């Protein structure tokens, strides 16, 4: 199974991607996670990408495409990329994957098609999670991430609100932080980038008959259920 998750920032793709990848036992490839990992390591790629990420802009296509090429063909040229791809990253991405945060431009999508074609592979479905803009801003500004286990949680999560307010991860007790690009001005920039550069992909994949629209309003469980029943 080869899937792409296509949705605006804040629509919950990180959480949904983990669940779907687990369900189908495929590799979860999050370009955002990989880049953040590279940034932490202060690698050449991390340094270059960091400048764009902090401003809420897209990292240039050539850097991203090269990174994806290495992963898909399993060359492992990105230093220690295994852990960043997913917990189950020992598997070969050619057996099945879920792309989370890639492609994000028409150019990336076209290059990705060429890459897959040269490997004799194709995409099965593109999942488009739809959420209203006001809701996206609300979700992003209340998002917190765990330093230790990468769990994504929210100040809107009533069940665990006391711990989250104290900055404690409800899963592992680790320290929570707010991503730099989840500040209000960067959120607006990221949403604009999505509108201008990523939204055209909806039509691109619709024309290829690959698109599945999913209503992204409701609880995380409800959204997972909708995605799974559409596959
Ligand atoms: P995400 O965690 O998917 O929201 O990604 C965080 C940031 O990483 C984005 O705002 C971009 O700066 C960068 N990024 C992630 N994926 C891509 C991509 N496919 N193309 C360009 N930049 C990306």
PDB file of C-alpha atoms and ligand atoms in Angstrom, residues 13 31-32 35-36 53 57-59 64 101-102 104 108 179 181 190, ligand 1:
ATOM      1  CA  UNK A  13      -1.949  14.489   9.545  1.00  0.00           C
ATOM      2  CA  UNK A  31       9.385  15.081   5.739  1.00  0.00           C
ATOM      3  CA  UNK A  32       8.704  17.582   8.554  1.00  0.00           C
ATOM      4  CA  UNK A  35      13.910  17.846   8.649  1.00  0.00           C
ATOM      5  CA  UNK A  36      13.416  18.640  12.347  1.00  0.00           C
ATOM      6  CA  UNK A  53      11.158  26.194   8.353  1.00  0.00           C
ATOM      7  CA  UNK A  57       8.231  28.734   4.169  1.00  0.00           C
ATOM      8  CA  UNK A  58       8.796  25.619   2.115  1.00  0.00           C
ATOM      9  CA  UNK A  59      12.283  24.149   1.895  1.00  0.00           C
ATOM     10  CA  UNK A  64      13.421  17.751  -0.573  1.00  0.00           C
ATOM     11  CA  UNK A 101       3.973  16.300   4.275  1.00  0.00           C
ATOM     12  CA  UNK A 102       5.268  15.354   0.834  1.00  0.00           C
ATOM     13  CA  UNK A 104       3.863  19.898  -1.174  1.00  0.00           C
ATOM     14  CA  UNK A 108       7.547  17.791  -6.109  1.00  0.00           C
ATOM     15  CA  UNK A 179       7.044  24.170  17.876  1.00  0.00           C
ATOM     16  CA  UNK A 181       6.524  27.377  13.621  1.00  0.00           C
ATOM     17  CA  UNK A 190       2.204  28.368   6.618  1.00  0.00           C
TER      18      UNK A 190
HETATM   19  P1  LIG B   1       5.336  19.780   8.756  1.00  0.00           P
HETATM   20  O1  LIG B   1       5.793  19.157  10.031  1.00  0.00           O
HETATM   21  O2  LIG B   1       4.922  18.771   7.725  1.00  0.00           O
HETATM   22  O3  LIG B   1       4.283  20.837   8.967  1.00  0.00           O
HETATM   23  O4  LIG B   1       6.621  20.520   8.130  1.00  0.00           O
HETATM   24  C1  LIG B   1       7.297  21.545   8.827  1.00  0.00           C
HETATM   25  C2  LIG B   1       8.104  22.397   7.867  1.00  0.00           C
HETATM   26  O5  LIG B   1       9.083  21.588   7.206  1.00  0.00           O
HETATM   27  C3  LIG B   1       7.304  23.049   6.739  1.00  0.00           C
HETATM   28  O6  LIG B   1       6.681  24.249   7.138  1.00  0.00           O
HETATM   29  C4  LIG B   1       8.398  23.271   5.693  1.00  0.00           C
HETATM   30  O7  LIG B   1       9.216  24.377   6.030  1.00  0.00           O
HETATM   31  C5  LIG B   1       9.262  22.012   5.854  1.00  0.00           C
HETATM   32  N1  LIG B   1       8.783  20.932   4.961  1.00  0.00           N
HETATM   33  C6  LIG B   1       8.276  19.723   5.318  1.00  0.00           C
HETATM   34  N2  LIG B   1       7.949  19.000   4.244  1.00  0.00           N
HETATM   35  C7  LIG B   1       8.269  19.746   3.164  1.00  0.00           C
HETATM   36  C8  LIG B   1       8.159  19.564   1.759  1.00  0.00           C
HETATM   37  N3  LIG B   1       7.637  18.445   1.236  1.00  0.00           N
HETATM   38  N4  LIG B   1       8.596  20.564   0.952  1.00  0.00           N
HETATM   39  C9  LIG B   1       9.118  21.688   1.444  1.00  0.00           C
HETATM   40  N5  LIG B   1       9.240  21.943   2.754  1.00  0.00           N
HETATM   41  C10 LIG B   1       8.811  20.981   3.621  1.00  0.00           C
END
